XYZ file of C-alpha atoms in Angstrom:
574
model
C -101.107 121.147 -91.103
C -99.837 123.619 -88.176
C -98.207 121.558 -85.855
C -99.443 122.848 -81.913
C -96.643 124.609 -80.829
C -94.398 123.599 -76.911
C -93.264 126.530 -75.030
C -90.930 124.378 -73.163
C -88.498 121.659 -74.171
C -90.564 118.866 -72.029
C -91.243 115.331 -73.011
C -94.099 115.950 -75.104
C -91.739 118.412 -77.246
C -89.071 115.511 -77.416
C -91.784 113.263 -78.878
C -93.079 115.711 -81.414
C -89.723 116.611 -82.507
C -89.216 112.964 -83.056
C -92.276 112.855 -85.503
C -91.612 115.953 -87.249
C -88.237 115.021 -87.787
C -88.992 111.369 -89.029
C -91.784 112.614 -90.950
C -88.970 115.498 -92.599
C -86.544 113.212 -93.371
C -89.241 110.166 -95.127
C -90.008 113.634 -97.356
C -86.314 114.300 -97.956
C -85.212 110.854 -98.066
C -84.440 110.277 -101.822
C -83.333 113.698 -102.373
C -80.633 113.070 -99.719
C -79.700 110.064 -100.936
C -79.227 111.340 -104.672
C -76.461 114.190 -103.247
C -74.813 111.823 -101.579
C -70.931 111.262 -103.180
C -68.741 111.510 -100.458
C -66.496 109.552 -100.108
C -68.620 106.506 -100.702
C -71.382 107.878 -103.574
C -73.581 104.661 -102.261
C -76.935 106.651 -101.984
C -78.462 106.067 -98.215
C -77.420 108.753 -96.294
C -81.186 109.816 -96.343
C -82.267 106.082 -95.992
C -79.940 106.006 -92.870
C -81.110 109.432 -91.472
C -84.595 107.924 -91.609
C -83.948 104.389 -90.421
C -82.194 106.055 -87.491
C -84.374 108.509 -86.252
C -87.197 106.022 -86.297
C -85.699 104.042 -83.754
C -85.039 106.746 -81.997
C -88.879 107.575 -82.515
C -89.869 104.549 -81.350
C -88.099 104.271 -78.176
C -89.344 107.422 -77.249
C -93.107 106.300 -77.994
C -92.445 102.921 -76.235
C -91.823 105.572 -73.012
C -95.119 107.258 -73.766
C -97.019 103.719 -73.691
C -95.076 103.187 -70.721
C -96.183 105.371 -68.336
C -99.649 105.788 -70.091
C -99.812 102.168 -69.388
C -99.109 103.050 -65.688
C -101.298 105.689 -65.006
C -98.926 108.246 -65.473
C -99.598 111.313 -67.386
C -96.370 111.429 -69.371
C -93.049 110.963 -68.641
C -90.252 113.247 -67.465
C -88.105 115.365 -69.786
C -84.578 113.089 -68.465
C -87.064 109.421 -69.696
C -87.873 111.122 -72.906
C -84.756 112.337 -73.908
C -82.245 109.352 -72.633
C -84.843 107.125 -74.766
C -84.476 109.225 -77.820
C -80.832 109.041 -77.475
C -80.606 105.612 -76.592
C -82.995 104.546 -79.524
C -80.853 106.109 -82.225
C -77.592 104.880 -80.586
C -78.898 100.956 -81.476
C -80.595 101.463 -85.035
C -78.224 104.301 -86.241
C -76.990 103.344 -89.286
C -74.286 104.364 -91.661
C -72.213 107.563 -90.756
C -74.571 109.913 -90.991
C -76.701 108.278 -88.419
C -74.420 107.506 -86.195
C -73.273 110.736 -86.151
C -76.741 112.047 -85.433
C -77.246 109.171 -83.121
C -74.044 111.436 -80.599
C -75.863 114.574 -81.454
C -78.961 113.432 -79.548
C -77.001 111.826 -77.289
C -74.825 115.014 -76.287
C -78.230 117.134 -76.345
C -79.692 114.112 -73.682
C -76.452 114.148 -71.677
C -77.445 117.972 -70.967
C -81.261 117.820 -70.865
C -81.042 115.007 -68.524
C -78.504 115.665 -66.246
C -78.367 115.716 -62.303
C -80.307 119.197 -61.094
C -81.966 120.103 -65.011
C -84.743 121.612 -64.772
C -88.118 119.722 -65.091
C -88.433 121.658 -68.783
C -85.533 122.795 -70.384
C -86.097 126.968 -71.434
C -84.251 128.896 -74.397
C -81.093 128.854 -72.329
C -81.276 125.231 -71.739
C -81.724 124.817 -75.126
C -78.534 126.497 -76.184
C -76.553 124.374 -73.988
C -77.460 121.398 -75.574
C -77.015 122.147 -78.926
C -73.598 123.230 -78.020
C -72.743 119.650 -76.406
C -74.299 118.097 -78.854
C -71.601 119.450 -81.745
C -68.702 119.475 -79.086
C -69.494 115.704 -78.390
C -70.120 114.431 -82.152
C -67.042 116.528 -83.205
C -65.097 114.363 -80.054
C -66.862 110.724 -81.581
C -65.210 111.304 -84.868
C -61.492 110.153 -85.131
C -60.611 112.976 -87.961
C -63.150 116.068 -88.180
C -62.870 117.107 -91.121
C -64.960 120.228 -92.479
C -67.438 120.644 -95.146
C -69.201 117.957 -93.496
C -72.119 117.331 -91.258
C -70.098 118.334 -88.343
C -69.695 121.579 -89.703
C -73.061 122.319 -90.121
C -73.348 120.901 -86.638
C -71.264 123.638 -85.167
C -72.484 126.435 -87.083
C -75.907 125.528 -85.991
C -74.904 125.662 -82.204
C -72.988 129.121 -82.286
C -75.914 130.472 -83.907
C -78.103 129.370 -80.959
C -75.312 130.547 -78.615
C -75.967 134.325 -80.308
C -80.200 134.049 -80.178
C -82.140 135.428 -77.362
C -85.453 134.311 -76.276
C -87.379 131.051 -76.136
C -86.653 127.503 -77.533
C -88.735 128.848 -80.686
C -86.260 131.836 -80.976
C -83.200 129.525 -80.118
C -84.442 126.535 -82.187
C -84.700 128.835 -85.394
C -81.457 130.071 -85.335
C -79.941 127.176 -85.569
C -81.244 126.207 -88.176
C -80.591 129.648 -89.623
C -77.220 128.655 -88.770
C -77.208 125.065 -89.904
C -78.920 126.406 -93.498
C -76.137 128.687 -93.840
C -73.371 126.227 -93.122
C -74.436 123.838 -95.611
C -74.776 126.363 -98.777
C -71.210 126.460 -98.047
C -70.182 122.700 -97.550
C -68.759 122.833 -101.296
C -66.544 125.769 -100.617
C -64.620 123.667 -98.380
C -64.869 120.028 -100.011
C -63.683 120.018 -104.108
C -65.550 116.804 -104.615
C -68.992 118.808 -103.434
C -68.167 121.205 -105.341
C -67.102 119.043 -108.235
C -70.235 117.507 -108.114
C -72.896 120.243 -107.616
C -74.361 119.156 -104.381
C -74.189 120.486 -100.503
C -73.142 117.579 -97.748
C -75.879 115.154 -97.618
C -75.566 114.432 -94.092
C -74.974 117.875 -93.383
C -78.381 118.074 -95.636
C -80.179 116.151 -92.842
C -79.477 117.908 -90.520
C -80.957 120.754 -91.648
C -84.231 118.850 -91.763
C -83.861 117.322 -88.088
C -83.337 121.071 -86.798
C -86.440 122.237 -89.130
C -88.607 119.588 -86.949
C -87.600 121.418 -83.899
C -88.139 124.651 -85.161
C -91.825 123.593 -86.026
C -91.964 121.641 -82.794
C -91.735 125.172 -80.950
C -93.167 126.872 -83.146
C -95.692 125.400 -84.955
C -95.104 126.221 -88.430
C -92.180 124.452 -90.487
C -89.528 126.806 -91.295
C -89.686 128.920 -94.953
C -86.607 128.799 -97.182
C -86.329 124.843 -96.996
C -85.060 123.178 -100.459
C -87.373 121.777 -102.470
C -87.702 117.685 -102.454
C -86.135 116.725 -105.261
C -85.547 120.268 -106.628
C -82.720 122.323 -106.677
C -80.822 123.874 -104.014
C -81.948 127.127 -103.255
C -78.866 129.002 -103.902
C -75.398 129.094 -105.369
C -75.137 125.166 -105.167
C -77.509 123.093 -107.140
C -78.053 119.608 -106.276
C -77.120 117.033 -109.142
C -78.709 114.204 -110.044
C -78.503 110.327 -108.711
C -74.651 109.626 -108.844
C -72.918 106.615 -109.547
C -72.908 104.144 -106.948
C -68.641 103.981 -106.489
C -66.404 105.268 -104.226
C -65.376 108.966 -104.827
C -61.311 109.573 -104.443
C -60.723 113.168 -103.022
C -57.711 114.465 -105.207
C -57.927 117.867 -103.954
C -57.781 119.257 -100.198
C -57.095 117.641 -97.344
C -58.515 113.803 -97.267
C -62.004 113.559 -95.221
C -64.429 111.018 -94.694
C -67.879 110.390 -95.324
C -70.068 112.708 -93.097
C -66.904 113.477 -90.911
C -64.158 111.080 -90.300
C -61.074 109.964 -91.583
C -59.341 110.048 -95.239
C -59.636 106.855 -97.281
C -57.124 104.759 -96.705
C -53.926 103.336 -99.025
C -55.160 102.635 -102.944
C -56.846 104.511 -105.818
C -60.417 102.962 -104.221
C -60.265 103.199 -100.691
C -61.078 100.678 -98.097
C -63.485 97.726 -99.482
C -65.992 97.125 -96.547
C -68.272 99.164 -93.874
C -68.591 97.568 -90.706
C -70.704 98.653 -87.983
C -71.721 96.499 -84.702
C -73.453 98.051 -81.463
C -70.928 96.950 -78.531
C -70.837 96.142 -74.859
C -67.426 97.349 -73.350
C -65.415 99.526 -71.066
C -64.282 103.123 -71.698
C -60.497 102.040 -71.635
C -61.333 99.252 -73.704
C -63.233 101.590 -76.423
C -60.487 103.585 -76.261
C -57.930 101.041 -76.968
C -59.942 99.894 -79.769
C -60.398 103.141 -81.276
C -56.479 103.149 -81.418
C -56.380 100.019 -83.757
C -59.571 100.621 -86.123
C -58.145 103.853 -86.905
C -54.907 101.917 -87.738
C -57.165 99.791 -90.217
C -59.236 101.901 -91.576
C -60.623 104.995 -92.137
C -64.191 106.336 -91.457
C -63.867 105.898 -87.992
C -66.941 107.064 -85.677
C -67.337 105.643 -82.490
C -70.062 106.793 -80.462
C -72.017 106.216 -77.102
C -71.192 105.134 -73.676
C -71.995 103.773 -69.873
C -71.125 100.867 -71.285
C -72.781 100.896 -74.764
C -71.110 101.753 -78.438
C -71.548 102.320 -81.974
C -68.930 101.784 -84.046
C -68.559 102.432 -87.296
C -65.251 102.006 -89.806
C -64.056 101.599 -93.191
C -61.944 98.928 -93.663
C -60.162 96.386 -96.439
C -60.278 93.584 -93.548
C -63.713 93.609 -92.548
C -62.525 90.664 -89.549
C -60.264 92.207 -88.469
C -62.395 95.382 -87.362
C -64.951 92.543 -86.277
C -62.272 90.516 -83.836
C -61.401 94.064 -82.344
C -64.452 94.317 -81.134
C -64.493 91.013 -79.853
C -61.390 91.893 -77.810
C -62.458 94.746 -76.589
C -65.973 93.588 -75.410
C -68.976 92.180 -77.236
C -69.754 92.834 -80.224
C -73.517 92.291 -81.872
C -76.030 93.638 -84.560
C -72.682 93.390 -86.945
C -73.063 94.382 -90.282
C -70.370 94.384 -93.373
C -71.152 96.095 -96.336
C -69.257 95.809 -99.571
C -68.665 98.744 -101.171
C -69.823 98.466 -104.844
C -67.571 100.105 -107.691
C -69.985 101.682 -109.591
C -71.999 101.207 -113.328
C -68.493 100.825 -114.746
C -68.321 98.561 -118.151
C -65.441 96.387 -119.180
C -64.892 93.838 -121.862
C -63.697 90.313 -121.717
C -67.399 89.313 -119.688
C -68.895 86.457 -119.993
C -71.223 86.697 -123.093
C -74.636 87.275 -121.775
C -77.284 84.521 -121.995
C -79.468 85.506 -124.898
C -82.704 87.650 -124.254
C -84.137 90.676 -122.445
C -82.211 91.038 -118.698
C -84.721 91.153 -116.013
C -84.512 93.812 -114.075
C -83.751 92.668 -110.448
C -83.355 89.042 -108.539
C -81.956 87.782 -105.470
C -79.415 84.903 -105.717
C -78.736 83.148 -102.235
C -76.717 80.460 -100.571
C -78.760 77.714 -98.976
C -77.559 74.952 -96.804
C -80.233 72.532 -98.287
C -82.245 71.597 -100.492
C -85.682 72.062 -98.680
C -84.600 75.176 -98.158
C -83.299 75.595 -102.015
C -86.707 74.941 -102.703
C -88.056 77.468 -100.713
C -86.188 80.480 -101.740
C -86.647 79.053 -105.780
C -90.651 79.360 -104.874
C -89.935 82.825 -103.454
C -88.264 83.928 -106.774
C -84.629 83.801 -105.905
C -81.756 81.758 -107.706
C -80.049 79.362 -105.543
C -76.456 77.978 -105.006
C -76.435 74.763 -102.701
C -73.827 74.592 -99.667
C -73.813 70.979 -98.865
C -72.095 70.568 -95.161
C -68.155 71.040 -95.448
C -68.617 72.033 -99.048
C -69.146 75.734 -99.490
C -69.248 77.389 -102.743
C -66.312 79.226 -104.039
C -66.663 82.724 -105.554
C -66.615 80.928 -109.199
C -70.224 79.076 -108.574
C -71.575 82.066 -107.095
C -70.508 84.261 -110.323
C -71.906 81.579 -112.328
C -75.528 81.647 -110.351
C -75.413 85.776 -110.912
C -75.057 85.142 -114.221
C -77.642 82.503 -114.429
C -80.145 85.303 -112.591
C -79.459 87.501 -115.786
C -80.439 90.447 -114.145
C -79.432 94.326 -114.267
C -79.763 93.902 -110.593
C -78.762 91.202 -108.224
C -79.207 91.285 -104.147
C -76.440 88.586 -103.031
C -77.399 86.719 -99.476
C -74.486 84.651 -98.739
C -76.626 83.335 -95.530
C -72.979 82.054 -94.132
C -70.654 84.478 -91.850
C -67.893 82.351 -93.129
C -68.917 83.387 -97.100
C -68.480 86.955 -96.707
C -65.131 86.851 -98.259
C -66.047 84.627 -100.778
C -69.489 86.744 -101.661
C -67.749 89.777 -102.119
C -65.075 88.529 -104.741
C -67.886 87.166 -106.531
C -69.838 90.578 -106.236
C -66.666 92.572 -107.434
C -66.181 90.427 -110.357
C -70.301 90.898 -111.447
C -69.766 94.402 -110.959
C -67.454 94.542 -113.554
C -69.264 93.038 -116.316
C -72.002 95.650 -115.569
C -74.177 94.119 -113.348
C -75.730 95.819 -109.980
C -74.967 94.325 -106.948
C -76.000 94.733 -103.520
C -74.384 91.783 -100.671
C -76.698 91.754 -97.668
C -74.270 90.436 -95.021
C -77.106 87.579 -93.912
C -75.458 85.019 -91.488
C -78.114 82.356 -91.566
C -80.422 81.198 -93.976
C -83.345 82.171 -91.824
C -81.745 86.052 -92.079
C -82.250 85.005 -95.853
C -85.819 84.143 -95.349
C -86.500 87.732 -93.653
C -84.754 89.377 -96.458
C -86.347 87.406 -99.269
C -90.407 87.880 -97.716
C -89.775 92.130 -97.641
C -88.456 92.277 -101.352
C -90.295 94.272 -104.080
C -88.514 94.383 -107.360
C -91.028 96.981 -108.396
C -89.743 99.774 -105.784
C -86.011 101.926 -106.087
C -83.493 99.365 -105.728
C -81.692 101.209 -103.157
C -85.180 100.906 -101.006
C -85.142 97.070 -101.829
C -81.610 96.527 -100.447
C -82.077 98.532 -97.159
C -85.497 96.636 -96.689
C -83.874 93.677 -96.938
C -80.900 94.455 -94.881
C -83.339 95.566 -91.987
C -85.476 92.846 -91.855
C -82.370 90.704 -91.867
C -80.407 92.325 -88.682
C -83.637 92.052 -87.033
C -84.159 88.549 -87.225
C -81.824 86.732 -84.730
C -80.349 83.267 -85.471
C -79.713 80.172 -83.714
C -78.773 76.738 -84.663
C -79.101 73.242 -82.830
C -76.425 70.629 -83.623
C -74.737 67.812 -82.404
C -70.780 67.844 -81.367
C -68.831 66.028 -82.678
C -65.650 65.763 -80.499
C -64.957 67.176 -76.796
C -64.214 71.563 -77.137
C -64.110 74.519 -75.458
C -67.407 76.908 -75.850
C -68.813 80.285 -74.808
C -71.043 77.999 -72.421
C -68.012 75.677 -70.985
C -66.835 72.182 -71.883
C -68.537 69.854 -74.567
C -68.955 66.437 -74.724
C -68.968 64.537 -78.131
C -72.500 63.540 -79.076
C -73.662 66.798 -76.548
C -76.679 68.874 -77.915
C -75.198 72.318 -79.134
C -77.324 75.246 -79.039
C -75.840 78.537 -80.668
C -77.465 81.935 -80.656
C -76.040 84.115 -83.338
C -73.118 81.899 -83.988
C -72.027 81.194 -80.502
C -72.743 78.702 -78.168
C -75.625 79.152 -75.874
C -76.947 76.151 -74.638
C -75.426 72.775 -74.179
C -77.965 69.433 -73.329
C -78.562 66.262 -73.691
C -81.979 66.334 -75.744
C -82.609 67.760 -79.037
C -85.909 69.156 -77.705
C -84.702 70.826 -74.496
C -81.919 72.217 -75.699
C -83.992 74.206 -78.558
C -86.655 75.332 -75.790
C -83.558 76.109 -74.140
C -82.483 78.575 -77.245
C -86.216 79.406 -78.017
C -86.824 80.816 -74.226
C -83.055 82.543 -74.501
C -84.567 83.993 -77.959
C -87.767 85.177 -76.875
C -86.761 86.595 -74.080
C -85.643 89.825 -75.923
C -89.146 89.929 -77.823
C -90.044 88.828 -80.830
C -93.166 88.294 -83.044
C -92.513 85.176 -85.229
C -90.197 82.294 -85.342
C -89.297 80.403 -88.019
C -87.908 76.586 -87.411
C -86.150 74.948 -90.139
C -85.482 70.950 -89.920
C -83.368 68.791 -91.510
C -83.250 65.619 -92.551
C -82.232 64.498 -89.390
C -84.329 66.226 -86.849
C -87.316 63.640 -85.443
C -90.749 65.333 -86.541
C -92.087 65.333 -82.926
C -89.442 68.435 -82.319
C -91.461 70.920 -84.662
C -95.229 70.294 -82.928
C -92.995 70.176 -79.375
C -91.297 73.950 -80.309
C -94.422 74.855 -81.777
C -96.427 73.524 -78.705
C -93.632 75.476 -76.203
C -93.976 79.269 -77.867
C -98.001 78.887 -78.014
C -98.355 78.292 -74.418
C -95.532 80.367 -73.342
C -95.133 83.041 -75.700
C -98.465 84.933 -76.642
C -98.727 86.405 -80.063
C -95.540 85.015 -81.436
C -96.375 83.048 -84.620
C -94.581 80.109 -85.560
C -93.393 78.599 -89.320
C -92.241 75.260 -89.539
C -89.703 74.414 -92.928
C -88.073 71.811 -93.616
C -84.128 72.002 -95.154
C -83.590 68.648 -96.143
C -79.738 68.081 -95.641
C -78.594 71.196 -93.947
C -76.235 69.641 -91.846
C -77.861 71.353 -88.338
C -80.824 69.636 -87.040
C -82.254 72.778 -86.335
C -82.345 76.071 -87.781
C -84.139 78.798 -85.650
C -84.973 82.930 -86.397
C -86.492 84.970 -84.473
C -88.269 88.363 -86.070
């Protein structure tokens, strides 16, 4: 269907670009992730295209329902885009989005500048596609080309050489950006090793199609087919491996952009990416020592608010340089997985047929073991000061007998251990994804949005969102006199933590997790999940449960209990 077409670039073009763009990419999605092999062949460059622009979607909608809510007619060309850049900046994911995430921004940081016009014209246009690839190129520690920067820049200096309108302007860059990525292999060997065109690079295309139907109302001809061959010299393979592709040939690049891989045959073992609260001279000081770390390094944002993004063999130490340099949140470590390879000396496989996918996950109790067992997963018990080592964790995978296996180590502290045990499965030929969950209740998110039946690439990033949406707390009791986020505690003092830090110290079991609940809900939410232990009177559930009814509209409550989970409370918030 035609789309109706905007003369101008107002708000109401920023929103239907958003659409377009988000409805592109969900069509383009699993072709995109099939092409992508550089340098981590992991297969959700698409998936984190999508997930990204539909933040950036919905921020821009919440601004719609804003000022409709108001009175207003719509909102102003500088609300629409700063939301659209400010949405993909906190749900950009991988390097791809993030990437994209500094594109919008750098088109905002023009659009909505001091004295721009109420409606941005062809010229206005030009400018910001211009900024956009300047600024992205600047966010990325080593440009390297061949990439979705390239594509980037050919996409603005063909929109530099078009006359006209934003429909005129619009279409050649994506004449441009088409052009560009035909070439990509030319100037990466392991593209043109592997028959494909830069998947990022790829999505971009798609992103600057929506705006060329946003002006003009038709979607641009000459587009690939989904799930077809590249329309020209390159032609697109099929899925690849899931393992980390070494560039032998050329200088060394990064995924989407950035930096070489680092020291070793394999390249760094972890992604880590966390949105972060700092200072432009501290950003810049910690771009200095992730790049020392790692490689992959894309840091993007600003006024106070970052995305970073690395590649790195010590995934805490890229976490405590963020913590120096400001604070850190929405972290998440991905292990790397090392592809379908087969070796011998494995375990002999329990005798018959392998299922085809389950979830094994660390629980801190046995109410809760019991839970996740009736939800399908297998379970390894962490009894307080006892956590599993990589060995029992191996063993459960096993046990799962599964060509597939989601991990949820549901412990910041079992990262570590949960990727040696993933590492070792991997080698005897089974699949595995490790969700970095932090909390058992991050578990219970993940575990109620899996389908085995759908792509297990779809499964894992399902999982992993509903996860790093839910936010975690914990109520406890100290046990001797320390130093916290929230000043001195007593022994025997009521410890509330939010996300692993202390938030809340009290006297009273019950006001200290309104305390948390209020500190919680304050950011939103639509359901909260309370988990008591053994030790935890039974009056605090119908209390909590009491306190969000009457204060929190809307926001559903589940009670659990976790038996001996060593907190008295665990809380999530979704």
């Amino acid at each position: 269907m035609a789309q109706v077409p905007q003369t101008f670039f107002d708000a109401l073009a920023v929103r239907s670009w958003c659409g377009l763009a988000l409805e592109a990419l969900g069509r383009a999605r699993e072709e995109i992730d099939a092409i992508n092999v550089y340098p981590v062949a992991d297969g959700d460059t698409g998936t984190n295209l999508y997930l990204t622009v539909e933040s950036a979607t919905a921020a821009v909608e919440a601004v719609f329902a804003g000022h409709e809510a108001g009175g207003d007619r719509r909102p102003a060309l500088a609300d629409a885009v700063r939301a659209m850049a400010h949405g993909a900046l906190i749900g950009a994911r991988g390097n791809s989005g993030t990437i994209l995430a500094q594109l919008l921004r750098g088109m905002a940081q023009v659009l909505a500048a001091d004295g721009a016009p109420a409606h941005a014209d062809g010229e206005g246009l030009r400018t910001a596609l211009r900024h956009a690839a300047d600024s992205a190129r600047q966010a990325v520690a080593h440009p390297v080309e061949g990439t979705v920067l390239t594509v980037a820049a050919a996409a603005a200096e063909a929109a530099g050489r078009a006359d006209g309108d934003c429909g005129e302007v619009a279409r050649a860059a994506y004449e441009g950006a088409r052009a560009a990525l035909a070439e990509t292999p030319a100037r990466l060997a392991v593209l043109r090793r592997a028959g494909v065109v830069d998947a990022g690079g790829r999505g971009l295309v798609a992103v600057l199609a929506a705006l060329v139907e946003t002006f003009t109302g038709e979607a641009p001809r000459g587009m690939p087919a989904v799930g077809g061959p590249w329309r020209g010299s390159v032609r697109v393979a099929g899925p690849v491996p899931h393992a980390r592709v070494e560039e032998t040939g050329g200088p060394g690049a990064c995924a989407e952009g950035g930096a070489a891989p680092g020291p070793g045959a394999g390249g760094p073992a972890f992604e880590v990416i966390y949105l972060l609260e700092a200072g432009d001279a501290a950003v810049a000081r910690l771009r200095d020592r992730l790049d020392a770390l790692g490689d992959s390094l894309v840091v993007v944002g600003g006024d106070g608010l970052w995305n970073v993004h690395v590649h790195v063999d010590d995934a805490g130490a890229a976490v405590e340089a963020g913590v120096e340099a400001g604070r850190p949140y929405r972290i998440r470590i991905t292990h790397f997985g090392v592809g379908d390879a087969h070796t011998t000396g494995a375990e002999p496989a329990a005798p018959g047929e392998r299922a085809q996918r389950a979830v094994v996950a660390v629980v801190p109790g046995e109410g809760l073991a019991g839970l996740y067992a009736e939800a399908g997963a297998t379970t390894v018990l962490a009894r307080p000061g006892e956590p599993p080592a990589s060995g029992e964790l191996v063993q459960a995978v096993r046990r799962a007998h599964a060509r597939e296996v989601v991990l949820l180590p549901n412990d910041a502290d079992l990262r570590h251990t949960a990727a040696a045990a993933a590492e070792q499965v991997r080698a005897e030929g089974v699949r595995v994804a490790l969700i970095p969950t932090r909390s058992a209740v991050q578990g219970i998110a993940a575990l109620a949005v899996h389908e085995p039946e759908r792509r297990f690439d779809e499964d894992v990033v399902s999982m992993t969102s509903a996860a790093g949406a839910t936010r975690y707390a914990e109520v406890t009791v100290a046990e001797h006199q320390s130093w916290t986020m929230a000043g001195i505690c007593q022994a025997g003092d009521v410890l509330g933590l939010v996300d692993g830090d202390v938030a809340v110290i009290g006297q009273d079991l019950t006001a200290t997790a309104e305390a948390v609940l209020d500190r919680m809900l304050a950011a939103g939410g639509e359901l909260v999940t309370l988990v008591l232990g053994d030790d935890a009177p039974e009056s605090v559930a119908a209390r909590l449960e009491t306190h969000v009814r009457e204060g929190y509209l809307a926001v559903d409550t589940v009670v659990c209990h976790g038996g001996r989970q060593g907190a008295l409370l665990l809380i999530g918030v979704e």
